Coordinates of C-alpha atoms and ligand atoms in Angstrom, one line a residue:
X1 CA 2.4 -16.4 -27.7
X2 CA 0.8 -13.5 -29.4
X3 CA -1.0 -14.0 -32.7
X4 CA -0.1 -11.0 -34.7
X5 CA -1.7 -11.7 -38.0
X6 CA -5.0 -12.9 -39.4
X7 CA -6.3 -13.9 -42.8
X8 CA -9.9 -14.1 -43.7
X9 CA -11.2 -17.1 -45.6
X10 CA -14.4 -18.8 -46.2
X11 CA -14.2 -22.0 -44.2
X12 CA -16.5 -24.8 -43.6
X13 CA -17.1 -25.4 -40.0
X14 CA -14.9 -28.0 -38.6
X15 CA -12.4 -28.0 -41.5
X16 CA -8.8 -28.3 -40.7
X17 CA -7.4 -24.8 -40.4
X18 CA -4.2 -23.2 -39.6
X19 CA -3.4 -20.1 -37.7
X20 CA -0.7 -17.8 -38.7
X21 CA 1.4 -16.4 -35.9
X22 CA 4.5 -14.4 -35.9
X23 CA 6.2 -16.6 -38.4
X24 CA 4.9 -20.0 -37.9
X25 CA 2.0 -22.0 -38.9
X26 CA 0.2 -24.4 -36.6
X27 CA -3.1 -26.1 -36.4
X28 CA -5.8 -24.2 -34.4
X29 CA -6.0 -25.8 -31.0
X30 CA -2.7 -27.4 -31.3
X31 CA 0.5 -27.1 -29.3
X32 CA 1.3 -23.4 -28.7
X33 CA -2.2 -22.2 -29.5
X34 CA -3.9 -22.7 -26.2
X35 CA -7.2 -21.1 -26.3
X36 CA -7.6 -21.2 -30.0
X37 CA -10.3 -23.2 -31.5
X38 CA -11.3 -24.4 -34.9
X39 CA -12.9 -21.9 -37.1
X40 CA -16.6 -22.0 -37.6
X41 CA -18.0 -21.0 -40.9
X42 CA -15.4 -18.3 -41.7
X43 CA -15.9 -16.3 -38.6
X44 CA -13.2 -15.4 -36.1
X45 CA -11.5 -18.4 -34.7
X46 CA -10.8 -17.0 -31.3
X47 CA -9.4 -14.0 -29.4
X48 CA -6.2 -14.7 -27.7
X49 CA -3.9 -12.4 -25.8
X50 CA -6.1 -9.5 -26.9
X51 CA -5.2 -10.1 -30.5
X52 CA -7.9 -10.8 -33.0
X53 CA -7.2 -14.3 -34.4
X54 CA -8.6 -15.9 -37.4
X55 CA -7.7 -19.0 -39.4
X56 CA -6.8 -19.8 -42.9
X57 CA -6.9 -23.1 -44.8
X58 CA -3.9 -25.3 -44.6
X59 CA -1.7 -24.3 -47.6
X60 CA -0.8 -26.9 -50.1
X61 CA 2.7 -26.7 -51.5
X62 CA 4.1 -27.6 -54.8
X63 CA 7.5 -28.3 -53.4
X64 CA 8.8 -31.8 -53.1
X65 CA 11.8 -31.0 -51.1
X66 CA 10.1 -29.3 -48.2
X67 CA 11.1 -30.8 -44.9
X68 CA 9.9 -28.3 -42.3
X69 CA 7.4 -25.8 -43.5
X70 CA 7.6 -22.2 -42.3
X71 CA 5.3 -19.9 -44.1
X72 CA 6.1 -16.2 -43.8
X73 CA 4.2 -13.2 -44.8
X74 CA 6.2 -10.9 -47.0
X75 CA 5.3 -7.5 -48.0
X76 CA 6.8 -5.7 -50.9
X77 CA 9.5 -3.5 -49.5
X78 CA 9.0 0.2 -49.5
X79 CA 11.7 2.6 -50.5
X80 CA 11.5 5.8 -48.5
X81 CA 12.7 8.7 -50.5
X82 CA 11.5 12.2 -50.6
X83 CA 10.9 13.9 -53.9
X84 CA 9.1 17.0 -54.7
X85 CA 7.2 17.3 -57.9
X86 CA 5.0 19.9 -59.4
X87 CA 2.0 18.4 -61.2
X88 CA -0.4 20.3 -63.3
X89 CA -4.0 19.5 -62.4
X90 CA -6.6 20.2 -64.9
X91 CA -10.1 20.6 -63.5
X92 CA -13.3 19.8 -65.4
X93 CA -13.8 23.5 -65.9
X94 CA -10.5 23.5 -67.8
X95 CA -8.7 25.5 -65.1
X96 CA -5.2 24.4 -64.9
X97 CA -3.9 24.2 -61.3
X98 CA -0.5 23.4 -60.2
X99 CA -0.1 21.2 -57.2
X100 CA 3.2 20.6 -55.4
X101 CA 3.4 17.2 -54.0
X102 CA 5.9 15.8 -51.5
X103 CA 6.1 12.1 -52.1
X104 CA 7.4 10.1 -49.2
X105 CA 6.8 6.6 -50.5
X106 CA 8.0 5.9 -53.9
X107 CA 7.0 2.3 -53.9
X108 CA 3.5 1.3 -53.2
X109 CA 3.3 -1.9 -51.3
X110 CA 1.4 -4.5 -53.0
X111 CA -0.8 -7.1 -51.4
X112 CA 0.7 -9.4 -48.9
X113 CA 2.0 -12.5 -50.5
X114 CA 2.4 -15.8 -48.9
X115 CA 5.5 -17.8 -49.6
X116 CA 6.9 -21.0 -48.0
X117 CA 10.4 -21.5 -47.1
X118 CA 11.9 -24.7 -46.0
X119 CA 14.8 -25.6 -43.7
X120 CA 16.6 -27.1 -46.6
X121 CA 16.5 -23.7 -48.2
X122 CA 14.5 -24.9 -51.1
X123 CA 12.1 -22.1 -51.8
X124 CA 8.7 -23.0 -53.2
X125 CA 5.6 -21.1 -53.9
X126 CA 2.6 -22.1 -51.8
X127 CA -0.8 -21.9 -53.1
X128 CA -4.2 -22.8 -51.9
X129 CA -6.9 -24.1 -54.1
X130 CA -8.7 -21.3 -55.9
X131 CA -11.8 -21.9 -53.9
X132 CA -10.1 -21.3 -50.6
X133 CA -7.5 -18.8 -51.6
X134 CA -7.1 -16.3 -48.7
X135 CA -8.2 -13.0 -49.9
X136 CA -6.7 -10.9 -47.1
X137 CA -8.4 -8.2 -45.2
X138 CA -7.9 -4.6 -44.3
X139 CA -6.5 -5.8 -41.1
X140 CA -3.9 -7.9 -42.9
X141 CA -3.0 -4.9 -45.0
X142 CA -2.4 -2.7 -42.0
X143 CA -0.5 -5.4 -40.3
X144 CA 1.7 -6.1 -43.3
X145 CA 2.6 -2.4 -43.3
X146 CA 3.3 -2.3 -39.6
X147 CA 0.4 0.1 -38.9
X148 CA -0.7 -0.3 -35.3
X149 CA -4.3 -1.2 -34.8
X150 CA -7.0 -1.6 -32.3
X151 CA -8.2 -5.0 -33.3
X152 CA -11.9 -5.9 -33.6
X153 CA -13.0 -7.8 -30.5
X154 CA -10.4 -6.1 -28.3
X155 CA -11.3 -3.8 -25.5
X156 CA -9.2 -1.0 -27.1
X157 CA -11.4 -1.3 -30.3
X158 CA -14.5 -0.8 -28.2
X159 CA -12.9 2.1 -26.4
X160 CA -11.6 3.9 -29.6
X161 CA -14.9 3.3 -31.5
X162 CA -16.9 5.0 -28.8
X163 CA -18.0 8.5 -29.8
X164 CA -18.9 11.4 -27.7
X165 CA -22.6 11.2 -28.7
X166 CA -23.9 7.9 -27.3
X167 CA -27.0 8.2 -29.4
X168 CA -25.0 7.3 -32.5
X169 CA -22.9 4.2 -32.0
X170 CA -21.0 3.1 -35.1
X171 CA -18.6 0.2 -35.7
X172 CA -15.6 0.8 -38.0
X173 CA -14.3 -2.0 -40.2
X174 CA -10.8 -1.3 -38.8
X175 CA -9.1 1.1 -36.5
X176 CA -5.6 2.2 -37.4
X177 CA -3.6 3.7 -34.5
X178 CA -0.6 5.3 -36.3
X179 CA 2.2 6.9 -34.5
X180 CA 4.2 8.1 -37.5
X181 CA 3.3 9.8 -40.8
X182 CA 4.4 6.9 -43.0
X183 CA 1.9 4.7 -41.0
X184 CA -0.8 7.2 -41.8
X185 CA 0.2 7.0 -45.5
X186 CA 0.2 3.2 -45.4
X187 CA -3.2 3.2 -43.7
X188 CA -4.7 5.4 -46.4
X189 CA -3.3 3.1 -49.1
X190 CA -4.8 0.1 -47.4
X191 CA -8.1 1.8 -47.1
X192 CA -8.1 2.6 -50.8
X193 CA -7.0 -0.9 -51.7
X194 CA -9.8 -2.5 -49.7
X195 CA -12.3 0.1 -51.0
X196 CA -13.2 1.4 -47.6
X197 CA -14.3 4.9 -46.7
X198 CA -11.6 6.5 -44.7
X199 CA -12.1 8.8 -41.7
X200 CA -9.8 10.6 -39.3
X201 CA -10.6 10.8 -35.7
X202 CA -8.9 13.4 -33.6
X203 CA -10.7 14.2 -30.3
X204 CA -13.9 12.2 -31.1
X205 CA -16.1 15.2 -30.2
X206 CA -18.2 15.4 -33.3
X207 CA -21.9 15.8 -32.5
X208 CA -22.7 13.3 -35.3
X209 CA -19.7 11.0 -34.4
X210 CA -18.2 11.9 -37.8
X211 CA -14.8 11.0 -36.4
X212 CA -15.9 7.4 -36.4
X213 CA -17.3 7.7 -39.9
X214 CA -20.9 8.8 -39.1
X215 CA -21.9 5.3 -40.2
X216 CA -20.6 1.7 -39.9
X217 CA -17.8 0.1 -41.8
X218 CA -15.1 2.8 -42.2
X219 CA -11.4 2.6 -41.8
X220 CA -10.9 4.9 -38.9
X221 CA -7.5 6.4 -38.6
X222 CA -7.2 7.5 -35.0
X223 CA -4.8 10.5 -34.8
X224 CA -4.7 10.5 -31.0
X225 CA -0.9 10.0 -30.8
X226 CA -0.3 13.0 -33.0
X227 CA -0.7 15.3 -30.0
X228 CA 2.4 17.3 -29.7
X229 CA 2.3 21.1 -29.2
X230 CA 5.6 22.9 -29.9
X231 CA 6.0 26.7 -29.9
X232 CA 8.9 28.3 -31.8
X233 CA 9.6 31.1 -29.4
X234 CA 11.5 33.1 -32.1
X235 CA 8.7 33.1 -34.7
X236 CA 5.8 32.5 -32.2
X237 CA 4.5 29.8 -34.7
X238 CA 3.2 26.7 -33.1
X239 CA 3.3 23.2 -34.6
X240 CA 0.4 21.2 -33.3
X241 CA -0.7 17.6 -34.0
X242 CA -4.4 17.1 -34.8
X243 CA -4.9 14.7 -31.9
X244 CA -4.0 17.3 -29.2
X245 CA -7.0 18.4 -27.1
X246 CA -7.9 22.1 -26.7
X247 CA -7.0 22.0 -23.0
X248 CA -3.5 20.6 -23.8
X249 CA -3.0 23.1 -26.6
X250 CA -3.9 26.1 -24.4
X251 CA -1.7 24.9 -21.5
X252 CA 1.3 24.0 -23.7
X253 CA 1.2 27.3 -25.6
X254 CA 1.0 29.3 -22.4
X255 CA 3.7 27.3 -20.6
X256 CA 6.1 27.5 -23.6
X257 CA 5.8 31.2 -24.2
X258 CA 2.6 32.8 -22.8
X259 CA 1.0 32.5 -26.3
X260 CA -2.4 31.5 -27.4
X261 CA -4.8 30.8 -30.3
X262 CA -8.5 31.4 -30.3
X263 CA -10.6 28.3 -29.8
X264 CA -13.7 26.8 -28.1
X265 CA -14.4 26.1 -24.4
X266 CA -14.4 22.3 -23.9
X267 CA -10.9 21.1 -23.1
X268 CA -11.5 17.6 -24.4
X269 CA -12.4 18.7 -27.9
X270 CA -9.7 17.6 -30.5
X271 CA -7.9 20.5 -32.2
X272 CA -8.1 18.4 -35.4
X273 CA -11.9 18.4 -36.0
X274 CA -12.3 21.8 -34.2
X275 CA -10.0 23.9 -36.4
X276 CA -10.8 22.1 -39.7
X277 CA -14.5 23.1 -39.3
X278 CA -14.4 26.4 -37.4
X279 CA -13.5 26.7 -33.8
X280 CA -15.5 29.3 -31.9
X281 CA -15.0 30.4 -28.3
X282 CA -15.0 33.2 -25.8
X283 CA -12.1 34.9 -27.6
X284 CA -13.6 34.7 -31.1
X285 CA -15.1 38.2 -31.3
X286 CA -11.7 39.6 -30.4
X287 CA -9.4 37.0 -32.1
X288 CA -11.5 35.1 -34.6
X289 CA -12.0 31.4 -35.0
X290 CA -9.4 28.7 -34.4
X291 CA -9.1 28.3 -38.2
X292 CA -8.1 31.9 -38.6
X293 CA -4.8 31.1 -36.8
X294 CA -4.0 28.1 -39.1
X295 CA -1.2 29.0 -41.5
X296 CA -0.2 25.6 -42.9
X297 CA -1.2 21.9 -42.8
X298 CA 0.4 18.7 -43.9
X299 CA -2.2 16.4 -45.4
X300 CA -2.0 12.8 -46.5
X301 CA -4.2 12.7 -49.6
X302 CA -5.8 9.9 -51.4
X303 CA -2.7 8.5 -53.2
X304 CA -0.8 8.3 -49.9
X305 CA 1.4 11.3 -50.6
X306 CA 1.9 14.3 -48.3
X307 CA 0.7 17.6 -49.5
X308 CA 1.5 20.9 -47.9
X309 CA -1.4 23.3 -47.8
X310 CA -0.9 27.0 -47.1
X311 CA -1.6 30.4 -48.6
X312 CA 1.3 29.8 -51.1
X313 CA 1.2 26.0 -51.6
X314 CA -1.9 24.2 -52.7
X315 CA -3.9 27.2 -51.7
X316 CA -7.1 25.7 -53.0
X317 CA -6.7 22.9 -50.5
X318 CA -5.8 25.3 -47.8
X319 CA -8.9 27.3 -48.4
X320 CA -11.1 24.1 -48.3
X321 CA -9.4 22.8 -45.1
X322 CA -10.5 25.9 -43.2
X323 CA -14.2 24.9 -42.9
X324 CA -14.5 21.5 -44.4
X325 CA -11.2 19.8 -43.6
X326 CA -12.6 16.4 -42.9
X327 CA -13.4 15.8 -46.6
X328 CA -10.0 16.1 -48.2
X329 CA -7.5 13.8 -46.5
X330 CA -5.8 13.1 -43.2
X331 CA -4.2 16.2 -41.6
X332 CA -1.1 15.0 -39.8
X333 CA 0.4 18.3 -38.7
X334 CA -0.7 22.0 -38.5
X335 CA 1.1 25.3 -38.0
X336 CA -0.5 28.2 -36.3
X337 CA 0.2 31.8 -35.7
X338 CA -0.3 32.7 -32.1
X339 CA -1.0 35.8 -30.1
X340 CA 0.2 36.9 -26.7
X341 CA -2.1 35.4 -24.1
X342 CA -3.9 38.4 -22.5
X343 CA -3.0 39.1 -18.9
X344 CA -6.2 40.8 -18.0
X345 CA -9.3 38.8 -18.7
X346 CA -12.6 40.2 -17.3
X347 CA -14.9 37.2 -16.8
X348 CA -18.5 38.1 -16.2
X349 CA -21.9 36.6 -15.5
X350 CA -25.2 38.4 -15.1
X351 CA -28.2 36.2 -14.4
X352 CA -31.8 37.2 -15.4
X353 CA -35.2 35.7 -14.7
X354 CA -37.0 37.4 -17.6
X355 CA -40.6 36.9 -18.6
X356 CA -41.5 36.5 -22.3
X357 CA -41.8 40.3 -22.9
X358 CA -38.5 41.0 -21.2
X359 CA -36.8 38.3 -23.2
X360 CA -38.1 39.7 -26.4
X361 CA -36.9 43.2 -25.6
X362 CA -33.5 42.0 -24.5
X363 CA -33.0 39.9 -27.6
X364 CA -33.8 42.9 -29.8
X365 CA -31.4 45.0 -27.7
X366 CA -28.7 42.4 -28.1
X367 CA -29.1 42.4 -31.9
X368 CA -28.9 46.2 -32.1
X369 CA -25.8 46.2 -29.9
X370 CA -24.1 43.5 -31.9
X371 CA -24.7 45.4 -35.1
X372 CA -23.3 48.7 -33.7
X373 CA -19.8 50.0 -33.3
X374 CA -20.6 50.5 -29.6
X375 CA -19.8 46.8 -29.2
X376 CA -16.0 46.8 -28.8
X377 CA -14.0 44.0 -30.4
X378 CA -12.5 43.2 -27.0
X379 CA -15.9 42.1 -25.7
X380 CA -17.1 38.6 -26.1
X381 CA -20.7 37.8 -25.1
X382 CA -23.1 34.9 -25.0
X383 CA -26.7 34.5 -23.9
X384 CA -26.8 31.2 -22.1
X385 CA -30.5 30.2 -22.0
X386 CA -31.6 27.5 -19.6
X387 CA -35.0 26.3 -18.5
X388 CA -35.1 28.7 -15.5
X389 CA -33.0 31.7 -16.4
X390 CA -30.7 33.5 -18.9
X391 CA -27.1 34.2 -18.1
X392 CA -25.3 36.9 -19.9
X393 CA -21.7 35.6 -19.9
X394 CA -18.4 36.2 -21.5
X395 CA -14.9 37.7 -21.4
X396 CA -13.6 41.2 -21.9
X397 CA -9.9 41.5 -22.8
X398 CA -8.8 44.6 -21.0
X399 CA -9.2 46.2 -17.7
X400 CA -12.3 46.3 -15.5
X401 CA -13.2 50.0 -15.9
X402 CA -13.2 49.9 -19.8
X403 CA -15.3 46.7 -19.5
X404 CA -17.9 48.4 -17.3
X405 CA -18.1 51.3 -19.8
X406 CA -18.4 49.0 -22.7
X407 CA -21.1 46.7 -21.4
X408 CA -23.3 49.2 -19.5
X409 CA -25.3 50.5 -22.5
X410 CA -26.4 46.9 -23.1
X411 CA -27.0 46.0 -19.5
X412 CA -29.2 49.0 -19.1
X413 CA -31.7 47.4 -21.5
X414 CA -31.8 44.1 -19.5
X415 CA -33.2 45.3 -16.2
X416 CA -31.8 44.3 -12.8
X417 CA -30.0 41.0 -12.8
X418 CA -30.9 38.4 -10.2
X419 CA -27.2 37.9 -9.5
X420 CA -23.9 38.9 -11.0
X421 CA -20.2 38.3 -10.8
X422 CA -17.3 39.9 -12.4
X423 CA -13.7 38.7 -11.9
X424 CA -10.3 39.6 -13.5
X425 CA -8.3 36.5 -14.2
X426 CA -5.2 35.5 -16.2
X427 CA -5.7 33.6 -19.6
X428 CA -5.6 30.1 -18.3
X429 CA -7.9 30.7 -15.4
X430 CA -10.4 32.3 -17.8
X431 CA -10.3 29.2 -19.9
X432 CA -10.7 27.0 -16.8
X433 CA -13.7 29.1 -15.8
X434 CA -15.6 28.2 -18.9
X435 CA -14.3 24.6 -19.2
X436 CA -17.2 23.8 -16.8
X437 CA -15.1 21.0 -15.5
X438 CA -11.4 22.1 -15.2
X439 CA -9.2 21.1 -18.1
X440 CA -10.4 17.5 -17.7
X441 CA -11.1 14.5 -20.0
X442 CA -14.4 14.5 -21.9
X443 CA -17.7 13.1 -20.6
X444 CA -20.2 11.6 -23.1
X445 CA -24.0 11.8 -23.3
X446 CA -26.9 10.7 -25.3
X447 CA -28.0 13.9 -27.0
X448 CA -29.3 15.8 -30.0
X449 CA -28.0 19.2 -30.9
X450 CA -28.6 21.8 -33.7
X451 CA -27.1 25.1 -34.7
X452 CA -28.2 28.2 -36.5
X453 CA -26.4 31.3 -37.7
X454 CA -28.4 34.3 -38.6
X455 CA -27.6 37.8 -39.9
X456 CA -30.6 39.9 -38.9
X457 CA -33.6 38.4 -37.2
X458 CA -36.8 40.1 -38.5
X459 CA -39.3 41.2 -35.8
X460 CA -41.6 38.4 -36.8
X461 CA -38.9 35.8 -36.5
X462 CA -37.9 37.2 -33.1
X463 CA -41.5 37.0 -31.9
X464 CA -41.8 33.4 -33.0
X465 CA -38.5 32.4 -31.6
X466 CA -39.2 33.9 -28.1
X467 CA -42.8 32.5 -28.1
X468 CA -41.4 29.0 -28.7
X469 CA -38.9 29.5 -26.0
X470 CA -41.5 30.4 -23.4
X471 CA -44.5 28.4 -24.6
X472 CA -42.9 25.2 -25.7
X473 CA -39.3 24.9 -24.5
X474 CA -40.0 25.8 -20.9
X475 CA -42.6 23.1 -20.6
X476 CA -40.9 20.2 -22.5
X477 CA -39.6 18.7 -19.3
X478 CA -36.0 17.8 -20.5
X479 CA -32.5 19.0 -19.9
X480 CA -31.9 21.4 -22.7
X481 CA -30.0 24.6 -23.1
X482 CA -29.6 27.2 -25.9
X483 CA -26.7 29.6 -26.5
X484 CA -26.7 32.7 -28.5
X485 CA -23.3 34.1 -29.3
X486 CA -22.4 37.5 -30.6
X487 CA -20.5 36.1 -33.5
X488 CA -20.3 38.8 -36.1
X489 CA -21.2 42.4 -36.6
X490 CA -19.1 45.4 -37.6
X491 CA -16.5 45.1 -34.9
X492 CA -16.0 41.4 -34.9
X493 CA -12.7 39.9 -35.9
X494 CA -14.6 37.1 -37.6
X495 CA -16.4 39.4 -39.9
X496 CA -13.3 41.5 -40.6
X497 CA -11.7 38.7 -42.7
X498 CA -12.9 38.6 -46.2
X499 CA -12.3 36.7 -49.4
X500 CA -10.0 33.7 -49.7
X501 CA -8.3 34.7 -46.4
X502 CA -11.3 33.5 -44.6
X503 CA -11.2 30.0 -46.0
X504 CA -14.4 28.0 -46.7
X505 CA -16.1 29.0 -43.4
X506 CA -19.2 30.7 -44.8
X507 CA -20.8 32.5 -41.9
X508 CA -18.6 35.5 -41.4
X509 CA -21.5 37.9 -41.8
X510 CA -23.7 36.1 -39.2
X511 CA -24.5 38.3 -36.3
X512 CA -25.8 35.5 -34.0
X513 CA -24.6 31.9 -33.7
X514 CA -26.9 29.6 -31.8
X515 CA -26.5 26.2 -30.4
X516 CA -29.5 24.2 -29.3
X517 CA -28.7 21.2 -27.1
X518 CA -31.0 18.6 -25.6
X519 CA -29.8 15.6 -23.7
X520 CA -30.7 12.8 -21.4
X521 CA -28.3 11.6 -18.7
X522 CA -29.6 8.1 -18.5
X523 CA -31.5 5.9 -20.9
X524 CA -31.9 6.8 -24.6
X525 CA -32.8 10.1 -26.2
X526 CA -36.5 9.9 -26.9
X527 CA -37.6 9.4 -30.5
X528 CA -40.0 12.3 -30.3
X529 CA -37.2 14.6 -29.0
X530 CA -35.9 15.7 -32.4
X531 CA -39.1 17.6 -33.2
X532 CA -38.6 19.8 -30.1
X533 CA -35.3 21.4 -31.3
X534 CA -36.2 21.3 -35.0
X535 CA -39.3 23.2 -34.1
X536 CA -37.4 25.9 -32.4
X537 CA -35.0 26.4 -35.3
X538 CA -38.0 26.3 -37.7
X539 CA -39.4 29.3 -36.0
X540 CA -36.6 31.3 -37.6
X541 CA -35.9 29.4 -40.8
X542 CA -39.5 29.1 -41.9
X543 CA -40.0 32.8 -42.1
X544 CA -36.5 34.0 -43.1
X545 CA -35.0 34.1 -46.5
X546 CA -32.4 31.3 -47.0
X547 CA -29.7 34.0 -47.5
X548 CA -29.9 35.1 -43.9
X549 CA -29.2 31.9 -42.1
X550 CA -27.0 28.8 -42.1
X551 CA -25.7 26.1 -39.8
X552 CA -22.4 25.3 -38.2
X553 CA -20.8 21.9 -39.1
X554 CA -18.9 21.8 -35.8
X555 CA -22.4 21.4 -34.2
X556 CA -23.3 18.8 -36.8
X557 CA -26.9 17.8 -37.0
X558 CA -27.1 14.3 -38.7
X559 CA -30.8 14.7 -39.2
X560 CA -30.4 17.4 -41.9
X561 CA -31.6 16.1 -45.3
X562 CA -28.8 15.0 -47.6
X563 CA -29.9 17.5 -50.2
X564 CA -29.6 20.3 -47.8
X565 CA -26.6 19.9 -45.4
X566 CA -24.1 21.2 -48.0
X567 CA -25.8 24.5 -48.4
X568 CA -26.7 24.8 -44.7
X569 CA -23.1 24.3 -43.5
X570 CA -21.1 25.9 -46.3
X571 CA -23.5 28.1 -48.2
X572 CA -21.7 30.1 -50.9
X573 CA -18.6 28.1 -50.4
X574 CA -20.2 24.8 -51.3
X575 CA -19.8 24.8 -55.1
X576 CA -16.1 25.6 -54.8
X577 CA -15.6 23.0 -52.1
X578 CA -17.1 20.4 -54.4
X579 CA -14.8 21.4 -57.2
X580 CA -11.8 21.0 -54.9
X581 CA -13.1 17.7 -53.6
X582 CA -13.2 16.5 -57.2
X583 CA -9.6 17.3 -57.6
X584 CA -8.3 15.8 -54.4
X585 CA -10.8 13.0 -53.7
X586 CA -12.9 12.3 -56.8
X587 CA -14.0 8.9 -55.6
X588 CA -15.3 10.3 -52.3
X589 CA -13.1 8.1 -50.1
X590 CA -12.8 10.7 -47.3
X591 CA -16.5 10.4 -46.7
X592 CA -19.0 10.7 -44.0
X593 CA -22.8 11.2 -44.5
X594 CA -22.3 15.0 -44.2
X595 CA -19.0 15.4 -46.1
X596 CA -18.4 17.6 -49.1
X597 CA -19.6 15.7 -52.2
X598 CA -17.4 15.6 -55.3
X599 CA -19.0 17.0 -58.5
Ligands
FAD1 C1 -18.5 18.9 -25.2 C2 -18.3 19.7 -26.5 C3 -18.0 21.0 -26.4 C4 -17.8 21.7 -27.6 N1 -17.4 23.0 -27.5 C5 -17.2 23.7 -28.7 C6 -16.9 25.1 -28.7 O1 -16.9 25.7 -27.6 N2 -16.8 25.7 -29.9 C7 -16.9 25.1 -31.1 O2 -16.7 25.7 -32.1 N3 -17.1 23.8 -31.1 C8 -17.3 23.1 -30.0 N4 -17.6 21.7 -30.0 C9 -17.7 21.1 -31.3 C10 -16.4 20.6 -31.8 O3 -15.6 21.7 -32.1 C11 -16.5 19.7 -33.0 O4 -17.4 18.7 -32.8 C12 -15.2 19.3 -33.5 O5 -15.3 18.9 -34.9 C13 -14.7 18.1 -32.7 O6 -13.4 17.8 -33.1 P1 -12.7 16.4 -32.6 O7 -11.4 16.3 -33.3 O8 -12.8 16.3 -31.2 O9 -13.8 15.4 -33.2 P2 -13.7 14.2 -34.2 O10 -15.0 13.5 -34.1 O11 -12.5 13.4 -34.0 O12 -13.6 14.9 -35.7 C14 -14.6 15.7 -36.1 C15 -14.5 15.8 -37.7 O13 -13.2 16.2 -38.0 C16 -12.5 15.3 -38.9 N5 -11.1 15.2 -38.5 C17 -10.6 15.1 -37.3 N6 -9.3 15.0 -37.3 C18 -9.0 15.1 -38.6 C19 -7.7 15.1 -39.3 N7 -6.6 15.0 -38.6 N8 -7.7 15.2 -40.6 C20 -8.9 15.3 -41.3 N9 -10.1 15.4 -40.7 C21 -10.1 15.3 -39.4 C22 -13.2 14.0 -38.6 O14 -13.1 13.1 -39.6 C23 -14.7 14.5 -38.4 O15 -15.3 14.7 -39.6 C24 -17.9 21.0 -28.8 C25 -18.2 19.7 -28.9 C26 -18.4 19.0 -27.7 C27 -18.8 17.5 -27.8

């Protein structure tokens, strides 16, 4: 028999307790409850059949005509109707906004109530003494609304609560595993009712494990089952669930119509977190960020309703979602424009063993090239810096001869490569090439990572940056890498988008985008490790004006001071993001330690 329900109570060890099953009551340890034991001090009674099982006090009934007691859990029925209302929203700054809200649930379920029915059809109300009145839990609430869960204590809970970064283990209060939008709505209402912070998890690849909450005790709504990818071959608009992984998205769009969106390299990354906070990859200089292809999102907001966000509906929310999407609700579906997947992808790699002086010269040449119109939009380029060498890697969308002409002015500044390779591939093979592991499931590590976005490095900052690279990083003795992407500049697609069209992503004028990544493959990340990467970033930030640098939330660094992360990640967008947060989530329920704060 499976125990489907549980109720928390404060119990005295050894007291007589009853377990609630599908529809029956029975004493723990009694017939039909093999494996269950008496509760001890209010803790879980036992785990049975992979279901978390707790006990409640024996109910007392006021009925005198009860013959056989069958206590059922009833939940206020929900009427599912769809209405569309337009509600004026007045902000604190007296701006009146108009929000169109699609309401799916018109009746909000109330707390689970316990009633007792009898075989003689006499219906009586059951009550426990006030001291032992079951209070119910978030798990009860989800259960009463038929929201699937990974139950605490089960192997699936352990699996779903595991984040990509093993350095930051967090335990949610509950994990909802919805398969339908109404279940997401119900889960949000339960989280609000039980005053929990609510967090969506899509692919679970946040560097700070923000998809698990970034701290203990959240209601995690796992969107993994919202993973469909459907291309409308007439409009070339794709509808994608937030739980789809980048590898699945790329393959599905290609297979359904040879279409694509721009996105990052790792196939295991969830499209949900990726697109809501940026989404940079080898096509971004040519085709922008993943969020630049988003045209609409359906969002379950704090009152459990579904809001459509697009350029024409709730455009404030749409703006905020494109850069800070984890702070406003649970995105359940997204629509994207797509582009034709290019047939000819020139994939290249030139490897150099530079000394410090050559590295300094090359970095300066890179910056000059990125800021010139010599750098064609079709060229995407990254310095991949490791302990032993630098690889100049990327993709050119076009034919081989135009690629050679485009890159040769830059390569001429770099000296002779130790090795090189250039291949022309189709779109999917080029993605595979940079997946560094085929389109396969994710692997997790214990690591620390940081990012940096800079406009123009001053000569002094460049000196300090390269000196740290050669004098400190090369001798630190750990497995680090650092990437410098040609992100912006006059020919970049990213930089070409201006104003509200670009959403809340605030780094469009950044020439370089850096990622610093340091990991251990066994054991724990060393406590003195953080200073190494922080020191590298400080070489630039300590001598640059604040206006010339920022950080990328998709490479979240949980060690940033709480007073700083908002400005680091969102820069000029942050004040407006806070205003919109106050409209949509004034009580800061969609929270993580680095979420947008309401005003
Ligand atoms: C191995 C690896 C490779 C990477 N490569 C790249 C890359 O090439 N380019 C790049 O730009 N980034 C890259 N990233 C970073 C990645 O884009 C971000 O970490 C991204 O946020 C992960 O999304 P996720 O859905 O997998 O993570 P999650 O941890 O599930 O979510 C991340 C954040 O998004 C929120 N969120 C997720 N789903 C929803 C939703 N449905 N509604 C509302 N909020 C939601 C979460 O609450 C959380 O705050 C990489 C990360 C890893 C670990």
